[in-house]
Coordinates of C-alpha atoms in Angstrom, one line a residue:
X1 CA 13.2 -1.4 -44.0
X2 CA 12.2 -4.4 -46.1
X3 CA 9.6 -4.6 -48.9
X4 CA 6.9 -5.6 -46.4
X5 CA 6.7 -2.0 -45.1
X6 CA 5.1 -0.5 -48.2
X7 CA 2.1 1.7 -47.9
X8 CA -0.1 -0.7 -49.8
X9 CA 0.0 -3.3 -47.1
X10 CA -3.2 -4.5 -45.4
X11 CA -3.7 -3.0 -41.9
X12 CA -4.7 -5.3 -39.1
X13 CA -5.0 -4.8 -35.4
X14 CA -2.3 -6.5 -33.3
X15 CA -5.1 -7.7 -31.0
X16 CA -8.6 -7.7 -32.6
X17 CA -11.4 -6.1 -30.5
X18 CA -9.3 -3.9 -28.3
X19 CA -9.5 -0.8 -30.4
X20 CA -10.8 0.7 -33.6
X21 CA -9.6 3.3 -36.1
X22 CA -12.9 3.9 -37.8
X23 CA -13.6 7.6 -37.5
X24 CA -12.0 8.8 -34.3
X25 CA -9.5 6.2 -32.8
X26 CA -10.9 4.6 -29.7
X27 CA -10.2 1.9 -27.1
X28 CA -12.9 -0.6 -26.3
X29 CA -13.3 -0.8 -22.6
X30 CA -16.0 -0.7 -20.0
X31 CA -17.3 1.5 -17.2
X32 CA -19.1 0.7 -14.0
X33 CA -22.3 2.8 -13.9
X34 CA -22.5 2.5 -10.1
X35 CA -19.1 4.0 -9.2
X36 CA -18.0 5.4 -12.6
X37 CA -14.7 3.4 -12.6
X38 CA -13.3 3.0 -16.2
X39 CA -11.6 -0.2 -17.4
X40 CA -9.5 -1.2 -20.3
X41 CA -9.7 -3.8 -21.6
X42 CA -13.3 -4.7 -20.8
X43 CA -14.0 -6.6 -17.6
X44 CA -17.0 -8.7 -16.5
X45 CA -17.3 -7.2 -13.0
X46 CA -16.3 -4.0 -11.2
X47 CA -13.0 -4.4 -9.3
X48 CA -13.3 -1.2 -7.3
X49 CA -13.4 -2.4 -3.6
X50 CA -15.5 0.7 -2.7
X51 CA -18.2 -0.1 -5.2
X52 CA -21.5 -1.4 -3.7
X53 CA -22.9 -2.8 -6.9
X54 CA -21.2 -3.9 -10.1
X55 CA -22.9 -2.6 -13.2
X56 CA -20.5 -2.9 -16.1
X57 CA -21.4 -1.4 -19.5
X58 CA -19.3 -1.3 -22.7
X59 CA -17.6 2.0 -23.2
X60 CA -15.2 3.5 -25.7
X61 CA -12.3 5.8 -24.7
X62 CA -10.3 8.1 -27.0
X63 CA -9.5 11.6 -27.8
X64 CA -7.0 13.7 -25.8
X65 CA -5.4 13.4 -22.4
X66 CA -2.2 14.3 -20.5
X67 CA 1.1 12.4 -20.2
X68 CA 1.2 11.4 -16.5
X69 CA 4.5 9.5 -16.7
X70 CA 6.8 7.7 -19.2
X71 CA 9.7 5.3 -19.5
X72 CA 12.1 4.6 -22.3
X73 CA 12.4 1.2 -23.8
X74 CA 16.1 1.1 -24.7
X75 CA 16.2 -2.6 -25.7
X76 CA 14.0 -4.8 -27.9
X77 CA 11.0 -6.4 -26.2
X78 CA 11.0 -10.2 -25.8
X79 CA 8.8 -12.5 -27.9
X80 CA 6.0 -12.7 -28.7
X81 CA 6.2 -8.9 -29.2
X82 CA 7.2 -8.0 -32.7
X83 CA 8.8 -4.8 -34.1
X84 CA 10.4 -3.6 -37.3
X85 CA 14.1 -3.9 -37.5
X86 CA 16.4 -2.2 -36.7
X87 CA 15.1 -1.7 -33.2
X88 CA 14.8 2.0 -32.2
X89 CA 14.3 3.1 -28.6
X90 CA 10.9 4.5 -27.8
X91 CA 8.9 6.0 -25.0
X92 CA 6.1 4.2 -23.2
X93 CA 3.6 6.6 -21.7
X94 CA 1.1 6.5 -19.0
X95 CA -1.7 8.7 -20.1
X96 CA -4.7 10.2 -18.2
X97 CA -7.4 10.5 -20.9
X98 CA -9.9 13.3 -20.5
X99 CA -12.6 10.6 -20.3
X100 CA -11.1 9.4 -17.0
X101 CA -9.2 6.3 -18.1
X102 CA -5.5 6.0 -17.2
X103 CA -3.8 3.8 -19.9
X104 CA -0.3 2.7 -21.0
X105 CA 0.7 3.0 -24.6
X106 CA 3.7 3.6 -26.9
X107 CA 4.4 7.2 -27.7
X108 CA 4.8 8.1 -31.4
X109 CA 7.2 11.0 -30.9
X110 CA 10.9 10.7 -30.2
X111 CA 12.1 10.2 -26.6
X112 CA 13.8 13.6 -26.4
X113 CA 10.4 15.3 -26.8
X114 CA 8.7 13.6 -23.8
X115 CA 7.6 15.9 -21.0
X116 CA 5.3 14.9 -18.1
X117 CA 2.2 17.0 -18.3
X118 CA 2.2 17.3 -22.1
X119 CA -1.1 17.1 -24.0
X120 CA -1.5 13.9 -26.1
X121 CA -4.0 12.4 -28.5
X122 CA -4.8 8.7 -29.0
X123 CA -3.8 7.4 -32.5
X124 CA -3.7 4.1 -34.2
X125 CA -0.3 3.4 -35.7
X126 CA 1.8 0.5 -37.1
X127 CA 3.8 -1.5 -34.6
X128 CA 5.3 -3.9 -37.2
X129 CA 5.1 -5.2 -40.7
X130 CA 5.1 -8.8 -41.8
X131 CA 4.1 -10.7 -45.0
X132 CA 2.6 -7.6 -46.6
X133 CA 0.5 -6.8 -43.6
X134 CA 0.8 -3.8 -41.3
X135 CA -0.1 -4.6 -37.7
X136 CA -1.4 -1.7 -35.7
X137 CA -2.0 -0.7 -32.1
X138 CA -3.0 2.3 -30.0
X139 CA -0.3 4.9 -29.4
X140 CA -0.2 8.5 -28.2
X141 CA 1.0 11.5 -30.1
X142 CA 2.2 14.8 -28.5
X143 CA 0.0 17.8 -29.2
X144 CA 2.3 20.4 -27.6
X145 CA 5.0 20.2 -30.4

């Protein structure tokens, strides 16, 4: 890795407003109070066709969940996605959080440890380093290891 990956670098979210790492890591989404449908990212109106009335309120999601499915990224993602070189394959998980949200995110652990049904926890981790800054995003870490 190059000099920009040092631990003294400034941490910045890859997309401001989608998540926070203050206290417990959390995703900033919404929930319809009429039908209880969760959304991430936030939406202006409920998209559930069975909902009689759209009442969207801000909601945060985090904590633990279960790995519902996963796929392996064996090749570098195209721009504008950035990553530290050299590229290392990683798992992308579909996670059912205990709070009811199903969300996609990169897995922290090595591909060989992935197992559908494993317990995971939301974490905020680096996705790439550039110009002395560490860009972060939400990811999931296995708890069953």
